[in-house]
Amino acid sequence: MGERNEYDEHNGQTEVAEQSRPEYVDFTVDDFPGGLAACLEAILMVADQPQTVEDMARVLVVDESDVEDALQALRTEYEGDAARGIRPRGFELRHTARGWQFANRAEFEPVVSALVTDGQTARLSQAALEALAIVAYRQPVTRAQVAAIRGVNSDGVIRSLAVRGLIAENGMDPDSRAALLVTSEFFLDQMGLNSLDELPSLAPFLPSVAEMTRPGESDEEPVS
């Protein structure tokens, strides 16, 4: 009786798996050399945006836990092992708020920019970096608040950041009725962060109390 129950349970699991298999999937990961890990590499190589564990597990018709384990193993493999003479790769398997994706390692940025832009790397201006930092650490924030902190009109750099997809409007300030600015998921992807909680602390970069209250300087000096 116990054997029959075990048989029925196994058949039931098989039927559920078959029913959840998309019509266009006529394979199993074991059909391919390298198995699940190689299938995940193939998916991530052609994906133009981060892929979630849930989506990849559904497409490959495997358990999400197996996909998670395989991704973690691949990420470790790409890191290399100096003690064993295994070199790190020029790319990494990065996990962000939107999922998993291949990305160039930060230390190879000069190499990649030399190829892509022939030395003319399109970077954010100092003004744009200032505005982006303000939005990232003070969000949600209005354009006027960004301008007040920087001491200069910031509409141009804010438009530039919005066009690049790094910030977006989300809601409205109840008092001024101005649009509220926040960072986007694309910002998290580019920073390699899972959430805003992982932003580095600003404390080490803030001036001391003595520096902010030097003799002869007004601590209420208006912004010009």
XYZ file of N, CA and C in Angstrom:
672
model
N 0.835 -1.208 0.000
C 0.000 0.000 0.000
C 0.865 1.251 0.000
N 1.947 1.183 0.871
C 2.858 2.305 0.931
C 3.541 2.531 -0.395
N 3.916 1.427 -1.079
C 4.575 1.558 -2.371
C 3.644 2.178 -3.400
N 2.366 1.789 -3.345
C 1.404 2.335 -4.298
C 1.221 3.831 -4.078
N 1.147 4.246 -2.787
C 0.995 5.663 -2.492
C 2.186 6.454 -3.015
N 3.392 5.882 -2.836
C 4.597 6.549 -3.311
C 4.572 6.651 -4.828
N 4.085 5.580 -5.498
C 3.999 5.584 -6.954
C 3.005 6.627 -7.431
N 1.846 6.663 -6.773
C 0.821 7.630 -7.156
C 1.313 9.066 -6.953
N 2.046 9.292 -5.846
C 2.547 10.629 -5.564
C 3.554 11.057 -6.630
N 4.415 10.144 -7.022
C 5.406 10.445 -8.054
C 4.727 10.761 -9.380
N 3.720 9.949 -9.725
C 2.987 10.199 -10.967
C 2.274 11.546 -10.936
N 1.744 11.875 -9.759
C 1.052 13.151 -9.628
C 1.987 14.313 -9.848
N 3.214 14.236 -9.301
C 4.202 15.294 -9.493
C 4.592 15.411 -10.951
N 4.731 14.256 -11.617
C 5.100 14.259 -13.028
C 4.028 14.917 -13.867
N 2.752 14.595 -13.549
C 1.647 15.176 -14.307
C 1.593 16.683 -14.112
N 1.826 17.156 -12.871
C 1.809 18.589 -12.610
C 2.906 19.274 -13.401
N 4.104 18.654 -13.419
C 5.228 19.230 -14.158
C 4.912 19.317 -15.634
N 4.291 18.272 -16.186
C 3.959 18.257 -17.607
C 2.905 19.315 -17.925
N 1.933 19.473 -17.004
C 0.878 20.452 -17.243
C 1.431 21.878 -17.208
N 2.468 22.123 -16.379
C 3.024 23.473 -16.260
C 4.077 23.760 -17.318
N 4.433 22.772 -18.122
C 5.442 22.966 -19.149
C 4.848 23.766 -20.309
N 5.477 24.898 -20.676
C 4.983 25.666 -21.828
C 4.982 24.819 -23.093
N 4.058 25.108 -23.999
C 3.930 24.318 -25.222
C 5.199 24.373 -26.073
N 5.910 25.491 -26.016
C 7.091 25.648 -26.859
C 8.345 24.999 -26.270
N 8.231 24.429 -25.074
C 9.386 23.779 -24.448
C 9.284 22.277 -24.661
N 10.115 21.770 -25.574
C 10.097 20.339 -25.862
C 11.436 19.708 -25.496
N 12.032 20.194 -24.407
C 13.335 19.698 -23.988
C 13.415 19.691 -22.468
N 14.456 19.084 -21.941
C 14.811 19.194 -20.528
C 16.245 19.697 -20.467
N 16.625 20.311 -19.384
C 17.965 20.890 -19.282
C 19.047 19.819 -19.413
N 18.733 18.590 -19.050
C 19.719 17.510 -19.142
C 19.992 17.081 -20.582
N 19.201 17.591 -21.525
C 19.445 17.270 -22.935
C 20.692 17.983 -23.463
N 21.173 18.997 -22.731
C 22.251 19.832 -23.242
C 23.548 19.615 -22.469
N 24.683 19.719 -23.165
C 25.972 19.614 -22.463
C 26.101 20.750 -21.458
N 26.464 20.422 -20.246
C 26.556 21.445 -19.204
C 25.309 21.564 -18.372
N 24.208 20.924 -18.832
C 22.981 20.895 -18.047
C 22.399 22.247 -17.706
N 21.865 22.359 -16.492
C 21.155 23.563 -16.064
C 22.055 24.796 -16.100
N 23.290 24.675 -15.608
C 24.186 25.834 -15.560
C 24.422 26.412 -16.952
N 24.654 25.542 -17.923
C 24.900 26.015 -19.284
C 23.646 26.642 -19.882
N 22.483 26.104 -19.564
C 21.226 26.680 -20.058
C 21.015 28.082 -19.497
N 21.341 28.267 -18.225
C 21.218 29.592 -17.616
C 22.184 30.574 -18.271
N 23.395 30.134 -18.560
C 24.358 30.997 -19.236
C 23.841 31.420 -20.604
N 23.235 30.484 -21.326
C 22.711 30.795 -22.653
C 21.604 31.841 -22.579
N 20.735 31.725 -21.579
C 19.643 32.686 -21.417
C 20.187 34.066 -21.076
N 21.089 34.115 -20.092
C 21.611 35.392 -19.634
C 22.482 36.072 -20.684
N 23.084 35.278 -21.556
C 23.956 35.854 -22.583
C 23.166 36.689 -23.586
N 21.931 36.293 -23.872
C 21.143 36.997 -24.887
C 20.114 37.948 -24.289
N 19.900 37.878 -22.969
C 18.884 38.733 -22.340
C 19.346 40.180 -22.330
N 18.441 41.097 -22.651
C 18.786 42.514 -22.666
C 18.384 43.220 -21.379
N 17.909 42.444 -20.393
C 17.570 42.999 -19.098
C 17.684 41.905 -18.046
N 17.754 42.246 -16.760
C 17.894 41.230 -15.714
C 16.774 40.201 -15.763
N 17.113 38.965 -15.425
C 16.157 37.864 -15.432
C 15.943 37.354 -14.009
N 14.695 37.119 -13.639
C 14.398 36.628 -12.299
C 14.528 35.112 -12.246
N 14.753 34.615 -11.050
C 14.827 33.167 -10.839
C 13.516 32.512 -11.247
N 12.413 33.173 -10.910
C 11.099 32.610 -11.217
C 10.896 32.442 -12.727
N 11.278 33.457 -13.492
C 11.093 33.394 -14.943
C 11.970 32.317 -15.568
N 13.218 32.239 -15.143
C 14.120 31.242 -15.715
C 13.700 29.829 -15.336
N 13.222 29.660 -14.112
C 12.756 28.339 -13.691
C 11.532 27.908 -14.497
N 10.640 28.864 -14.778
C 9.442 28.541 -15.553
C 9.789 28.147 -16.986
N 10.690 28.903 -17.602
C 11.069 28.620 -18.984
C 11.764 27.270 -19.106
N 12.618 26.955 -18.131
C 13.389 25.708 -18.193
C 12.666 24.537 -17.531
N 11.531 24.827 -16.889
C 10.727 23.803 -16.212
C 11.578 23.056 -15.180
N 12.166 23.831 -14.273
C 12.937 23.270 -13.167
C 12.551 23.999 -11.890
N 12.975 23.468 -10.756
C 12.661 24.094 -9.478
C 13.424 25.401 -9.312
N 12.783 26.374 -8.682
C 13.433 27.656 -8.454
C 14.672 27.507 -7.577
N 14.622 26.598 -6.607
C 15.773 26.393 -5.728
C 16.980 25.881 -6.513
N 16.732 25.040 -7.527
C 17.830 24.540 -8.361
C 18.448 25.667 -9.179
N 17.600 26.555 -9.688
C 18.097 27.703 -10.456
C 18.925 28.608 -9.563
N 18.433 28.887 -8.360
C 19.152 29.746 -7.416
C 20.522 29.159 -7.080
N 20.560 27.861 -6.796
C 21.830 27.205 -6.460
C 22.803 27.265 -7.630
N 22.302 27.044 -8.838
C 23.158 27.056 -10.023
C 23.714 28.455 -10.277
N 22.899 29.477 -10.083
C 23.357 30.849 -10.284
C 24.432 31.237 -9.272
N 24.223 30.843 -8.034
C 25.225 31.140 -7.005
C 26.542 30.439 -7.316
N 26.463 29.194 -7.802
C 27.671 28.452 -8.157
C 28.395 29.103 -9.329
N 27.642 29.586 -10.315
C 28.253 30.265 -11.459
C 28.933 31.555 -11.026
N 28.281 32.304 -10.158
C 28.868 33.563 -9.702
C 30.198 33.308 -8.989
N 30.242 32.261 -8.160
C 31.478 31.901 -7.465
C 32.555 31.463 -8.454
N 32.137 30.690 -9.455
C 33.085 30.217 -10.471
C 33.721 31.386 -11.219
N 32.922 32.396 -11.564
C 33.433 33.534 -12.317
C 34.380 34.395 -11.476
N 34.251 34.330 -10.149
C 35.128 35.102 -9.274
C 36.564 34.587 -9.324
N 36.731 33.302 -9.701
C 38.058 32.719 -9.755
C 38.551 32.301 -8.370
N 39.728 31.698 -8.342
C 40.324 31.237 -7.081
C 41.832 31.309 -7.232
N 42.438 32.366 -6.698
C 43.876 32.574 -6.843
C 44.672 31.428 -6.231
N 44.183 30.871 -5.128
C 44.902 29.794 -4.451
C 45.009 28.555 -5.330
N 44.027 28.368 -6.204
C 44.017 27.202 -7.097
C 44.464 27.565 -8.502
N 44.904 28.786 -8.688
C 45.387 29.207 -9.992
C 44.289 29.425 -11.009
N 43.053 29.682 -10.533
C 41.929 29.918 -11.428
C 41.699 31.419 -11.534
N 41.852 31.971 -12.725
C 41.735 33.412 -12.908
C 40.279 33.863 -12.841
N 40.047 35.082 -12.370
C 38.682 35.639 -12.429
C 38.350 36.009 -13.865
N 37.066 36.051 -14.186
C 36.627 36.426 -15.528
C 36.568 37.944 -15.660
N 36.524 38.413 -16.902
C 36.392 39.834 -17.136
C 34.969 40.315 -16.942
N 34.066 39.402 -16.658
C 32.665 39.737 -16.414
C 32.243 39.103 -15.103
N 31.078 39.479 -14.635
C 30.537 38.899 -13.406
C 29.058 38.604 -13.592
N 28.545 37.736 -12.746
C 27.111 37.456 -12.718
C 26.547 38.290 -11.581
N 25.833 39.351 -11.944
C 25.387 40.333 -10.960
C 23.919 40.143 -10.615
N 23.625 40.248 -9.310
C 22.233 40.156 -8.849
C 21.801 41.512 -8.322
N 20.729 42.055 -8.873
C 20.197 43.346 -8.454
C 18.715 43.197 -8.119
N 18.079 44.322 -7.868
C 16.664 44.294 -7.491
C 15.794 43.671 -8.574
N 16.199 43.777 -9.838
C 15.371 43.268 -10.937
C 15.737 41.854 -11.366
N 16.795 41.298 -10.828
C 17.145 39.932 -11.193
C 18.625 39.755 -11.468
N 18.954 38.715 -12.261
C 20.326 38.344 -12.557
C 20.698 38.757 -13.976
N 21.955 39.198 -14.149
C 22.424 39.546 -15.480
C 23.959 39.523 -15.511
N 24.496 39.333 -16.701
C 25.932 39.443 -16.888
C 26.298 40.914 -16.953
N 27.461 41.249 -16.405
C 27.944 42.625 -16.453
C 29.461 42.623 -16.442
N 30.043 43.649 -17.058
C 31.491 43.782 -17.018
C 31.927 44.148 -15.607
N 33.047 43.627 -15.181
C 33.570 44.007 -13.873
C 34.020 45.460 -13.909
N 33.790 46.154 -12.804
C 34.069 47.592 -12.749
C 35.519 47.912 -13.084
N 36.457 47.044 -12.664
C 37.866 47.353 -12.893
C 38.269 47.300 -14.365
N 37.393 46.723 -15.210
C 37.689 46.645 -16.635
C 37.010 47.762 -17.433
N 36.420 48.731 -16.734
C 35.721 49.822 -17.414
C 36.605 50.558 -18.424
N 37.883 50.843 -18.085
C 38.730 51.525 -19.082
C 38.917 50.718 -20.363
N 38.995 49.390 -20.227
C 39.175 48.533 -21.400
C 37.936 48.567 -22.286
N 36.768 48.451 -21.664
C 35.521 48.430 -22.413
C 35.251 49.785 -23.071
N 35.483 50.874 -22.332
C 35.214 52.199 -22.890
C 36.151 52.507 -24.052
N 37.375 51.971 -24.003
C 38.311 52.186 -25.100
C 37.791 51.576 -26.388
N 37.129 50.422 -26.278
C 36.578 49.754 -27.456
C 35.292 50.420 -27.928
N 34.387 50.679 -26.971
C 33.059 51.169 -27.331
C 33.068 52.620 -27.781
N 33.831 53.453 -27.099
C 33.787 54.881 -27.394
C 35.105 55.432 -27.919
N 36.069 54.565 -28.169
C 37.369 54.991 -28.689
C 37.993 56.070 -27.811
N 37.859 55.850 -26.495
C 38.479 56.781 -25.547
C 37.614 57.942 -25.147
N 36.500 58.154 -25.831
C 35.625 59.288 -25.510
C 34.456 58.807 -24.665
N 34.700 58.474 -23.430
C 33.673 57.906 -22.566
C 32.603 58.943 -22.219
N 31.364 58.583 -22.470
C 30.250 59.492 -22.163
C 29.901 59.348 -20.683
N 30.426 60.230 -19.871
C 30.201 60.176 -18.433
C 29.181 61.241 -18.021
N 28.642 61.061 -16.828
C 27.784 62.091 -16.266
C 28.645 63.285 -15.869
N 28.125 64.474 -16.079
C 28.840 65.676 -15.670
C 28.856 65.770 -14.151
N 29.714 66.641 -13.631
C 29.767 66.844 -12.182
C 28.423 67.327 -11.665
N 27.778 68.207 -12.423
C 26.467 68.719 -12.012
C 25.439 67.595 -11.953
N 25.459 66.706 -12.953
C 24.506 65.595 -12.975
C 24.764 64.630 -11.817
N 26.035 64.391 -11.512
C 26.370 63.518 -10.389
C 25.889 64.112 -9.070
N 26.040 65.432 -8.928
C 25.556 66.085 -7.711
C 24.045 65.916 -7.563
N 23.321 66.190 -8.652
C 21.859 66.085 -8.610
C 21.423 64.641 -8.358
N 22.109 63.686 -8.987
C 21.763 62.276 -8.800
C 21.993 61.850 -7.357
N 23.074 62.316 -6.752
C 23.360 61.974 -5.356
C 22.287 62.538 -4.431
N 21.848 63.757 -4.719
C 20.813 64.379 -3.892
C 19.516 63.586 -3.982
N 19.125 63.208 -5.195
C 17.897 62.428 -5.362
C 18.032 61.079 -4.669
N 19.189 60.432 -4.826
C 19.386 59.097 -4.255
C 19.280 59.100 -2.736
N 19.868 60.123 -2.098
C 19.919 60.128 -0.635
C 18.773 60.879 0.031
N 18.078 61.745 -0.718
C 17.005 62.522 -0.114
C 15.624 62.155 -0.639
N 15.525 61.220 -1.544
C 14.257 60.889 -2.199
C 13.180 60.466 -1.209
N 11.910 60.816 -1.549
C 11.494 61.578 -2.726
C 11.773 63.069 -2.534
N 12.138 63.747 -3.612
C 12.543 65.133 -3.531
C 12.047 65.862 -4.780
N 11.743 67.139 -4.652
C 11.276 67.926 -5.796
C 12.459 68.599 -6.509
N 12.187 69.094 -7.720
C 13.221 69.830 -8.450
C 13.694 71.054 -7.666
N 12.740 71.737 -7.046
C 13.083 72.940 -6.282
C 13.996 72.608 -5.103
N 13.753 71.473 -4.469
C 14.586 71.069 -3.344
C 15.999 70.720 -3.796
N 16.101 70.068 -4.960
C 17.423 69.765 -5.514
C 18.168 71.063 -5.803
N 17.465 72.016 -6.410
C 18.072 73.307 -6.740
C 18.513 74.039 -5.483
N 17.699 73.976 -4.418
C 18.029 74.664 -3.172
C 19.292 74.081 -2.545
N 19.432 72.767 -2.601
C 20.609 72.117 -2.020
C 21.860 72.436 -2.827
N 21.738 72.444 -4.164
C 22.893 72.718 -5.018
C 23.179 74.207 -5.138
N 22.165 75.033 -4.884
C 22.356 76.462 -4.995
C 22.310 76.977 -6.414
N 21.745 76.181 -7.321
C 21.668 76.581 -8.725
C 20.523 75.832 -9.385
N 19.924 76.427 -10.403
C 18.847 75.768 -11.136
C 19.338 74.437 -11.691
N 18.556 73.392 -11.478
C 18.998 72.047 -11.860
C 18.081 71.359 -12.861
N 17.201 72.117 -13.497
C 16.248 71.511 -14.425
C 16.950 70.760 -15.554
N 18.029 71.330 -16.088
C 18.727 70.702 -17.207
C 19.318 69.355 -16.838
N 20.007 69.282 -15.694
C 20.646 68.016 -15.309
C 19.598 66.991 -14.903
N 18.494 67.454 -14.329
C 17.424 66.523 -13.959
C 16.805 65.909 -15.207
N 16.603 66.729 -16.249
C 16.099 66.187 -17.515
C 17.076 65.160 -18.088
N 18.363 65.454 -17.993
C 19.381 64.536 -18.497
C 19.346 63.209 -17.751
N 19.191 63.260 -16.440
C 19.131 62.041 -15.635
C 17.871 61.244 -15.949
N 16.758 61.957 -16.204
C 15.507 61.277 -16.543
C 15.615 60.595 -17.903
N 16.242 61.285 -18.875
C 16.423 60.695 -20.204
C 17.281 59.439 -20.135
N 18.276 59.452 -19.280
C 19.143 58.286 -19.123
C 18.457 57.156 -18.345
N 17.289 57.435 -17.776
C 16.550 56.409 -17.049
C 17.016 56.197 -15.629
N 17.814 57.133 -15.096
C 18.360 56.973 -13.750
C 17.404 57.478 -12.672
N 16.557 58.436 -13.017
C 15.559 58.934 -12.075
C 14.209 59.000 -12.777
N 13.154 59.113 -11.979
C 11.808 59.185 -12.544
C 10.903 59.930 -11.579
N 9.781 60.400 -12.077
C 8.791 61.055 -11.235
C 7.901 60.002 -10.600
N 7.624 60.198 -9.311
C 6.790 59.238 -8.600
C 5.977 59.965 -7.528
N 4.788 60.363 -7.883
C 3.927 61.038 -6.930
C 4.062 62.546 -6.972
N 3.392 63.189 -6.029
C 3.346 64.655 -6.007
C 3.458 65.152 -4.579
N 4.235 66.208 -4.391
C 4.380 66.806 -3.069
C 3.038 67.417 -2.654
N 2.516 67.045 -1.491
C 1.183 67.511 -1.095
C 1.103 69.015 -0.875
N 2.209 69.665 -0.547
C 2.189 71.102 -0.269
C 2.370 71.936 -1.533
N 3.433 71.628 -2.294
C 3.734 72.442 -3.477
C 3.079 71.910 -4.746
N 2.561 70.690 -4.693
C 1.980 70.011 -5.861
C 3.019 69.768 -6.953
N 4.294 69.817 -6.589
C 5.376 69.553 -7.538
C 5.653 68.055 -7.610
N 6.130 67.607 -8.763
C 6.434 66.187 -8.944
C 7.589 65.778 -8.035
N 7.476 64.580 -7.481
C 8.522 64.036 -6.627
C 9.456 63.148 -7.450
N 10.745 63.308 -7.232
C 11.755 62.556 -7.970
C 12.324 61.433 -7.113
N 12.500 60.263 -7.744
C 13.111 59.110 -7.079
C 14.070 58.450 -8.070
N 14.960 57.631 -7.556
C 15.830 56.861 -8.437
C 15.062 55.663 -8.991
N 15.519 55.157 -10.116
C 14.831 54.059 -10.794
C 15.490 52.713 -10.495
N 14.839 51.636 -10.934
C 15.438 50.312 -10.821
C 16.683 50.222 -11.697
N 16.692 50.966 -12.811
C 17.870 50.998 -13.672
C 19.061 51.580 -12.911
N 18.804 52.570 -12.063
C 19.854 53.140 -11.221
C 20.454 52.063 -10.327
N 19.586 51.246 -9.705
C 20.076 50.165 -8.847
C 20.912 49.175 -9.657
N 20.456 48.861 -10.866
C 21.208 47.942 -11.729
C 22.606 48.482 -12.009
N 22.670 49.766 -12.378
C 23.949 50.369 -12.730
C 24.884 50.473 -11.527
N 24.309 50.613 -10.348
C 25.111 50.710 -9.129
C 25.424 49.345 -8.543
N 24.778 48.289 -9.080
C 24.999 46.945 -8.556
C 24.410 46.744 -7.175
N 23.259 47.377 -6.921
C 22.621 47.318 -5.610
C 21.318 46.539 -5.682
N 20.975 45.898 -4.573
C 19.688 45.221 -4.474
C 18.597 46.186 -4.025
N 18.983 47.153 -3.198
C 18.016 48.124 -2.701
C 18.762 49.381 -2.284
N 18.014 50.444 -2.003
C 18.617 51.705 -1.576
C 19.274 51.571 -0.208
N 18.898 50.554 0.553
C 19.515 50.338 1.862
C 21.005 50.056 1.737
N 21.443 49.634 0.546
C 22.848 49.299 0.347
C 23.692 50.490 -0.106
N 23.074 51.670 -0.243
C 23.853 52.860 -0.567
C 24.875 53.118 0.540
N 26.101 53.461 0.187
C 27.112 53.717 1.228
C 26.742 54.918 2.071
N 27.175 54.907 3.325
C 26.888 56.010 4.234
C 27.641 57.262 3.800
N 26.989 58.405 3.968
C 27.620 59.682 3.631
C 28.407 60.262 4.803
N 28.270 59.680 5.983
C 28.886 60.235 7.183
C 30.380 60.533 7.026
N 31.185 59.634 6.438
C 32.622 59.912 6.337
C 32.944 61.119 5.459
N 32.005 61.547 4.608
C 32.267 62.639 3.682
C 31.683 63.974 4.142
N 30.937 63.965 5.252
C 30.321 65.198 5.736
C 31.332 66.012 6.528
N 31.280 67.349 6.449
C 32.206 68.190 7.223
C 31.907 68.093 8.710
N 32.917 68.340 9.519
C 32.732 68.304 10.969
C 31.940 69.529 11.410
N 31.475 69.484 12.663
C 30.722 70.614 13.204
C 31.586 71.866 13.205
N 32.888 71.730 13.535
C 33.798 72.871 13.579
C 33.932 73.514 12.211
N 33.997 72.662 11.160
C 34.139 73.178 9.802
C 32.887 73.920 9.355
N 31.733 73.495 9.846
C 30.479 74.131 9.444
C 30.190 75.401 10.225
N 30.897 75.646 11.340
C 30.646 76.834 12.169
C 31.949 77.569 12.429
N 32.681 77.900 11.365
C 33.919 78.648 11.508
C 33.619 80.074 11.972
N 34.496 80.659 12.766
C 34.275 82.037 13.252
C 34.124 83.002 12.089
N 33.158 83.921 12.229
C 32.967 84.940 11.216
C 32.078 84.518 10.079
N 31.636 83.244 10.080
C 30.778 82.760 9.008
C 29.380 82.570 9.545
N 28.398 83.036 8.843
C 27.008 82.881 9.257
C 26.510 81.518 8.844
N 25.852 80.803 9.777
C 25.310 79.512 9.440
C 23.934 79.631 8.786
N 23.531 80.878 8.482
C 22.271 81.096 7.806
C 22.490 81.892 6.528
N 23.684 81.715 5.932
C 23.988 82.440 4.702
C 23.036 82.012 3.593
N 22.364 82.937 2.945
C 21.395 82.558 1.910
C 22.080 81.984 0.685
N 21.358 81.115 -0.010
C 21.845 80.546 -1.243
C 21.662 81.561 -2.352
N 22.729 81.855 -3.088
C 22.613 82.845 -4.155
C 22.026 82.210 -5.391
